[in-house]
PDB file of C-alpha atoms in Angstrom:
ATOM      1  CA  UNK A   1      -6.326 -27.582  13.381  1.00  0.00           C
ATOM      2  CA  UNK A   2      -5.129 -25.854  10.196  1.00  0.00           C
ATOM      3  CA  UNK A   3      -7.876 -27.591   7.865  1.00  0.00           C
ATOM      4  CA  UNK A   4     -10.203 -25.480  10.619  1.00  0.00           C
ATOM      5  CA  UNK A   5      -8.147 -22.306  10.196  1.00  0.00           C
ATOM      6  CA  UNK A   6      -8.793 -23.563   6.344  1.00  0.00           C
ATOM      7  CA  UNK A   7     -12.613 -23.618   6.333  1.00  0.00           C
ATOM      8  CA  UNK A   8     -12.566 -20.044   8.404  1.00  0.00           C
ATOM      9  CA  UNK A   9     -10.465 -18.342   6.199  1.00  0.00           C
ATOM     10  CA  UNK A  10     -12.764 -19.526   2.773  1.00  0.00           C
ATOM     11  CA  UNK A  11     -15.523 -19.147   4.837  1.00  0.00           C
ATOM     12  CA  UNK A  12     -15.215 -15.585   5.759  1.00  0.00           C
ATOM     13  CA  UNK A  13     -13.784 -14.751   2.180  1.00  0.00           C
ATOM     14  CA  UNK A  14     -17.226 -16.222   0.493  1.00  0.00           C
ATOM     15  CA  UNK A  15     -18.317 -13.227   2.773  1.00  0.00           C
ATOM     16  CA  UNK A  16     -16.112 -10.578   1.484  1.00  0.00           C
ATOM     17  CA  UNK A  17     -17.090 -12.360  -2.359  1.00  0.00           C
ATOM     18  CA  UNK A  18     -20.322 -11.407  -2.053  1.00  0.00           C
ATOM     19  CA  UNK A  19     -19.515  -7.822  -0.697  1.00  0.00           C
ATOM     20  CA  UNK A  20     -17.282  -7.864  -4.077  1.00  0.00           C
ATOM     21  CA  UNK A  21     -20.177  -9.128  -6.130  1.00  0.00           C
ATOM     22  CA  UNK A  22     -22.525  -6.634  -4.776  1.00  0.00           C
ATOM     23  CA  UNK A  23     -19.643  -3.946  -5.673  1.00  0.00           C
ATOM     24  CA  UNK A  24     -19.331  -5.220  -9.401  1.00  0.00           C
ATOM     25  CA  UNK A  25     -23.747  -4.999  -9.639  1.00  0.00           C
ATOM     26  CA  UNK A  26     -23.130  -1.235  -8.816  1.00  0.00           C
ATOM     27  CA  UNK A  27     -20.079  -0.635 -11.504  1.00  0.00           C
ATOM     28  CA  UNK A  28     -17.973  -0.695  -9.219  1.00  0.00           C
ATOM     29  CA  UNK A  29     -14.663  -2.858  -9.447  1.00  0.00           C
ATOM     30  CA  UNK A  30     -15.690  -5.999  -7.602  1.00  0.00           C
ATOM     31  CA  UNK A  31     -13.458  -6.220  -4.819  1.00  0.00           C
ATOM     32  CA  UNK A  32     -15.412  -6.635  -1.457  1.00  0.00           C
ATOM     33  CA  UNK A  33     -13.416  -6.642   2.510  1.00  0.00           C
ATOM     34  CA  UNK A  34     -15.081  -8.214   5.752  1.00  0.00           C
ATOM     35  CA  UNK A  35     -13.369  -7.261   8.469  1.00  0.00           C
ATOM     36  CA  UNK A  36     -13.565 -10.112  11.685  1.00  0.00           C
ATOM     37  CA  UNK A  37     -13.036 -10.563  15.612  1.00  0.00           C
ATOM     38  CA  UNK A  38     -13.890 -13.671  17.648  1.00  0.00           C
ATOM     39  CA  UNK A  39     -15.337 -15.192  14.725  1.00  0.00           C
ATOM     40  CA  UNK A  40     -18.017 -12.333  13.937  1.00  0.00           C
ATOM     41  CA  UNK A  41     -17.974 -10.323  11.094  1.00  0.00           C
ATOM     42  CA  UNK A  42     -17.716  -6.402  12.562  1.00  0.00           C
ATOM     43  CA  UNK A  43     -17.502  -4.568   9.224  1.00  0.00           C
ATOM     44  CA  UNK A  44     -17.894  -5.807   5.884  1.00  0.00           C
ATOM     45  CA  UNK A  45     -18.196  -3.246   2.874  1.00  0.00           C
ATOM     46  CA  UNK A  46     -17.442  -3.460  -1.240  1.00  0.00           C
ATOM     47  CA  UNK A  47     -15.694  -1.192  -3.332  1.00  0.00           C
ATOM     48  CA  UNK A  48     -17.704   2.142  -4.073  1.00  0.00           C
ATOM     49  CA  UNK A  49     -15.120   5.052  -5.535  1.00  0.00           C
ATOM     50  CA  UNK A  50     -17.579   5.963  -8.204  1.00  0.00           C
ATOM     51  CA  UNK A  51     -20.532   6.531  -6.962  1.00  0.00           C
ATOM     52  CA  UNK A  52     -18.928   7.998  -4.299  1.00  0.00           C
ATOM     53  CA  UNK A  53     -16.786  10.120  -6.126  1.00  0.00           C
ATOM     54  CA  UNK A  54     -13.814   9.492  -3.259  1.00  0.00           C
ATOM     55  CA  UNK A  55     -10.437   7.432  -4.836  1.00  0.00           C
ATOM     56  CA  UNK A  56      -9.800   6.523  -1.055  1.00  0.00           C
ATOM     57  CA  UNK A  57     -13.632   4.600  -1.077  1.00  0.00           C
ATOM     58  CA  UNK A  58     -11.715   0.893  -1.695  1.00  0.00           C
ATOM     59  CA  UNK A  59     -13.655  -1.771   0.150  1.00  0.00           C
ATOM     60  CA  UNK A  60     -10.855  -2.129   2.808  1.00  0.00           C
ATOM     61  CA  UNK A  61     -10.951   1.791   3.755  1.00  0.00           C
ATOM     62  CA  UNK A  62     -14.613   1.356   3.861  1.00  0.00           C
ATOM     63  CA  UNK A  63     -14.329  -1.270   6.483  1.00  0.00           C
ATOM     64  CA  UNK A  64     -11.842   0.194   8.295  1.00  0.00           C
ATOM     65  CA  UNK A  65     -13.868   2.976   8.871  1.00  0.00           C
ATOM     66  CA  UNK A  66     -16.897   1.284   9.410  1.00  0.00           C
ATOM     67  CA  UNK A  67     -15.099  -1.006  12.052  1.00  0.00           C
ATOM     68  CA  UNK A  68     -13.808   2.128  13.702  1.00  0.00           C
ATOM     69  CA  UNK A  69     -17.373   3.450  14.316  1.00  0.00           C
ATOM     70  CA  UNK A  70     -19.348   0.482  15.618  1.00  0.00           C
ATOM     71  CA  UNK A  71     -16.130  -0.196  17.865  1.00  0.00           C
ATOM     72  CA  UNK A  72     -15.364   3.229  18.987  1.00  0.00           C
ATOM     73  CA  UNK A  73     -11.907   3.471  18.322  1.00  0.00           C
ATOM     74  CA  UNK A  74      -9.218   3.511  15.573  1.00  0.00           C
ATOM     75  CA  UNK A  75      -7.257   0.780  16.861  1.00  0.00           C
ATOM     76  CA  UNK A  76      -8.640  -2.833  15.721  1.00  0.00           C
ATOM     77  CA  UNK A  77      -6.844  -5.101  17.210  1.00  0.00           C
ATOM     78  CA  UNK A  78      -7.563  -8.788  17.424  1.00  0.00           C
ATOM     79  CA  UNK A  79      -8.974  -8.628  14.017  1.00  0.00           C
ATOM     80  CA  UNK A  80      -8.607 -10.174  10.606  1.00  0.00           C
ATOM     81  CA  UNK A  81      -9.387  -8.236   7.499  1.00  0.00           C
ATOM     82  CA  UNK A  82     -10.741 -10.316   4.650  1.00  0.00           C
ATOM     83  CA  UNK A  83     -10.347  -8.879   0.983  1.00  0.00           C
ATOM     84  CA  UNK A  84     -10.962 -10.681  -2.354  1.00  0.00           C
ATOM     85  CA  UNK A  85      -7.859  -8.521  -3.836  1.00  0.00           C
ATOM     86  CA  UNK A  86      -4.348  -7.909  -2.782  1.00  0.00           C
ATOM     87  CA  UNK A  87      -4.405  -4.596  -0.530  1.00  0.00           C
ATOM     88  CA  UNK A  88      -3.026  -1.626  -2.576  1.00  0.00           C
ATOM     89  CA  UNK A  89      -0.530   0.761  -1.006  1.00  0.00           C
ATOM     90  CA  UNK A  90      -2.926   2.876   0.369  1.00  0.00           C
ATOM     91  CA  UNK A  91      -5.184   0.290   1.884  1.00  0.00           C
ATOM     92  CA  UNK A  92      -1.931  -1.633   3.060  1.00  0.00           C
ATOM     93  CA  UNK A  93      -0.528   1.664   5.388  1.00  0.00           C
ATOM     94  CA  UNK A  94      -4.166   2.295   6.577  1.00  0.00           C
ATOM     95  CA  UNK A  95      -3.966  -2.050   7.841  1.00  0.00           C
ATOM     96  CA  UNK A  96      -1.167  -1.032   9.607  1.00  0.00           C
ATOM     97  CA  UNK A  97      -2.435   1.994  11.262  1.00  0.00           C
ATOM     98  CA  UNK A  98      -5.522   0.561  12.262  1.00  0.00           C
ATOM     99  CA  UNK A  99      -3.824  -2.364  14.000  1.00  0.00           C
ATOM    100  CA  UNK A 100      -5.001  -4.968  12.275  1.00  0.00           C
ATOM    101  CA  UNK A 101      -3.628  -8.740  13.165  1.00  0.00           C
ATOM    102  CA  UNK A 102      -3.826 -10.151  10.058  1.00  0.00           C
ATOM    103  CA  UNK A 103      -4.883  -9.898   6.376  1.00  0.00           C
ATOM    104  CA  UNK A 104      -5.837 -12.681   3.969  1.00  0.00           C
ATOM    105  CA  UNK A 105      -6.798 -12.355   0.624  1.00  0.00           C
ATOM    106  CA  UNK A 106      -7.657 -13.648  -2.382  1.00  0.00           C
ATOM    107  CA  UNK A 107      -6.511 -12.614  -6.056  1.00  0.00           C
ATOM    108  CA  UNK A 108      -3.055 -11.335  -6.297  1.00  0.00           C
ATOM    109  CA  UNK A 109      -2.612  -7.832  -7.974  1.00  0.00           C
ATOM    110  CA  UNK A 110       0.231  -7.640 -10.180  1.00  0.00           C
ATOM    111  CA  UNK A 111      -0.223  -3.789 -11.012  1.00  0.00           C
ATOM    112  CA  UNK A 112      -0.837  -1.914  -7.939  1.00  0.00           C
ATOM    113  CA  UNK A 113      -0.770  -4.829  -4.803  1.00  0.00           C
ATOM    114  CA  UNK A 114       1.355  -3.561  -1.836  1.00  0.00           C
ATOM    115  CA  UNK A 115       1.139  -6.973   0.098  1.00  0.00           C
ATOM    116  CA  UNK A 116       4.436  -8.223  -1.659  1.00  0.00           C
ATOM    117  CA  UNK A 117       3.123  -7.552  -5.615  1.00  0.00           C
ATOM    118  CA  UNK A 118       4.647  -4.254  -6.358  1.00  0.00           C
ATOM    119  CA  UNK A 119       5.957  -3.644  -3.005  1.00  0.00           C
ATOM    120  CA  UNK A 120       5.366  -4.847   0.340  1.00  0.00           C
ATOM    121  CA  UNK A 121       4.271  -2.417   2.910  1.00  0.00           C
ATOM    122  CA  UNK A 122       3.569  -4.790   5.407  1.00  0.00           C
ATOM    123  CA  UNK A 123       7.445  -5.269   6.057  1.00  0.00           C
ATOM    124  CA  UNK A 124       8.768  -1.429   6.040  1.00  0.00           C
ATOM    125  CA  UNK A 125      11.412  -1.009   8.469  1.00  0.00           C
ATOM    126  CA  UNK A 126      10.458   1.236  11.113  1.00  0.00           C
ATOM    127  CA  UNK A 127       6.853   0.678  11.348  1.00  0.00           C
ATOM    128  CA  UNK A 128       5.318   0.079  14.815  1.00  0.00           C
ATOM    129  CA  UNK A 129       3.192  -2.962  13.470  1.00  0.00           C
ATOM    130  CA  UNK A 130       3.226  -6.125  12.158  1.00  0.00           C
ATOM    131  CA  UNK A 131       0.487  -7.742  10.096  1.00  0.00           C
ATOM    132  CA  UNK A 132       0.437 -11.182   8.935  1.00  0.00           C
ATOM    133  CA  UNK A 133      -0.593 -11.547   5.618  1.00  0.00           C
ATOM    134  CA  UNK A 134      -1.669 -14.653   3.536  1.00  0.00           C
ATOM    135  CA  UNK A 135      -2.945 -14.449  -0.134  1.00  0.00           C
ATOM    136  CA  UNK A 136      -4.302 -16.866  -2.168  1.00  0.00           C
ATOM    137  CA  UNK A 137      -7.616 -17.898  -0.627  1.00  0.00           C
ATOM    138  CA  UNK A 138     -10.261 -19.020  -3.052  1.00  0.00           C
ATOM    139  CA  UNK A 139      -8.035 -16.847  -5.237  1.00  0.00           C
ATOM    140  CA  UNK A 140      -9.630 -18.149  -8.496  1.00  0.00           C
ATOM    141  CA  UNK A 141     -13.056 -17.499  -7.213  1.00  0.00           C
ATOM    142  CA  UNK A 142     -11.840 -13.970  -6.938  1.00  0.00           C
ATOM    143  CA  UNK A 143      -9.624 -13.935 -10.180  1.00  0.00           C
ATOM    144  CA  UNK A 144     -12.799 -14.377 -12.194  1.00  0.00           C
ATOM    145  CA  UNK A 145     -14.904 -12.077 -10.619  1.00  0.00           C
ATOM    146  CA  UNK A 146     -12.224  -9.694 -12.052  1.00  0.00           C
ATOM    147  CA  UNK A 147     -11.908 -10.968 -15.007  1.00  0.00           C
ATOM    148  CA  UNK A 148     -16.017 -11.383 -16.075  1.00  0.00           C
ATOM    149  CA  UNK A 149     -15.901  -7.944 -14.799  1.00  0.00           C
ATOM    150  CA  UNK A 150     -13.123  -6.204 -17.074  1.00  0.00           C
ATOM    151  CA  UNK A 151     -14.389  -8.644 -19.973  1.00  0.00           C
ATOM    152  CA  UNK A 152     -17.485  -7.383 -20.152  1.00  0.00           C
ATOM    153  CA  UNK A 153     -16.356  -4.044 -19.890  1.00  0.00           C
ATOM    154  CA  UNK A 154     -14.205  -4.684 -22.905  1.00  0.00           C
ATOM    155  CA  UNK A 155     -17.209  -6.044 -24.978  1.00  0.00           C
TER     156      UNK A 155
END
């Protein structure tokens, strides 16, 4: 059973790769979120801040708020966010807000992750939701994808 749960969880984040691939062939920082229920991607979305000129536009907002349209509702329960980077703070609260079951992801985030990194939002006292969270999936698929990115911007 858990080499299943295995293959689902790398499946679905080769989904939320590309979404981060597609992010990093728009300048964007290539980090890409699917969001899932009953085995069916709902949402799925990259990072777009630039172009977009929004700092809230990370690619787990974006799905959030994507989710919450073709669902009709702000509550996404049953779900499981995919994300090829650790969830920031911001991203992190909004998980929790929306409901979401659980979060996996790939590529820890030393600077700025709120899934345990810098902080962990996802066990604040007082909140009225609990998300289970799992890192580490295909994390060095995702860790170079970050790094080819930030190289090249070096160069």
């Amino acid at each position: 059973m858990a080499d299943l749960a295995e293959r689902r969880d790398a499946s679905f984040m080769g989904a939320a790769l590309e979404q981060a691939r597609s992010a990093g062939d728009r300048e964007e920082v290539p980090v890409g979120a699917v969001l899932v229920r009953d085995e069916t991607i709902i949402a799925a979305a990259g990072n777009n801040p630039v172009a977009s000129h929004d700092p809230t536009a990370h690619a787990e907002i974006r799905v959030l708020r994507e989710a919450g349209a073709a669902l009709r509702s702000y509550r996404l329960t049953d779900t499981t966010l995919y994300v090829t980077l650790e969830p920031c703070v911001m991203c992190a609260a909004a998980i929790v807000h929306a409901r979401v079951r659980r979060v996996v992801f790939g590529a820890w985030d030393p600077r700025a992750g709120g899934a345990g990194s810098i902080a962990n939002v996802f066990t604040l006292p007082g909140l009225n939701h609990r998300v289970d969270v799992f890192g580490g999936v295909l994390m060095d698929a995702c860790s170079e994808l970050l790094r080819e990115f930030f190289a090249q911007r070096r160069s």
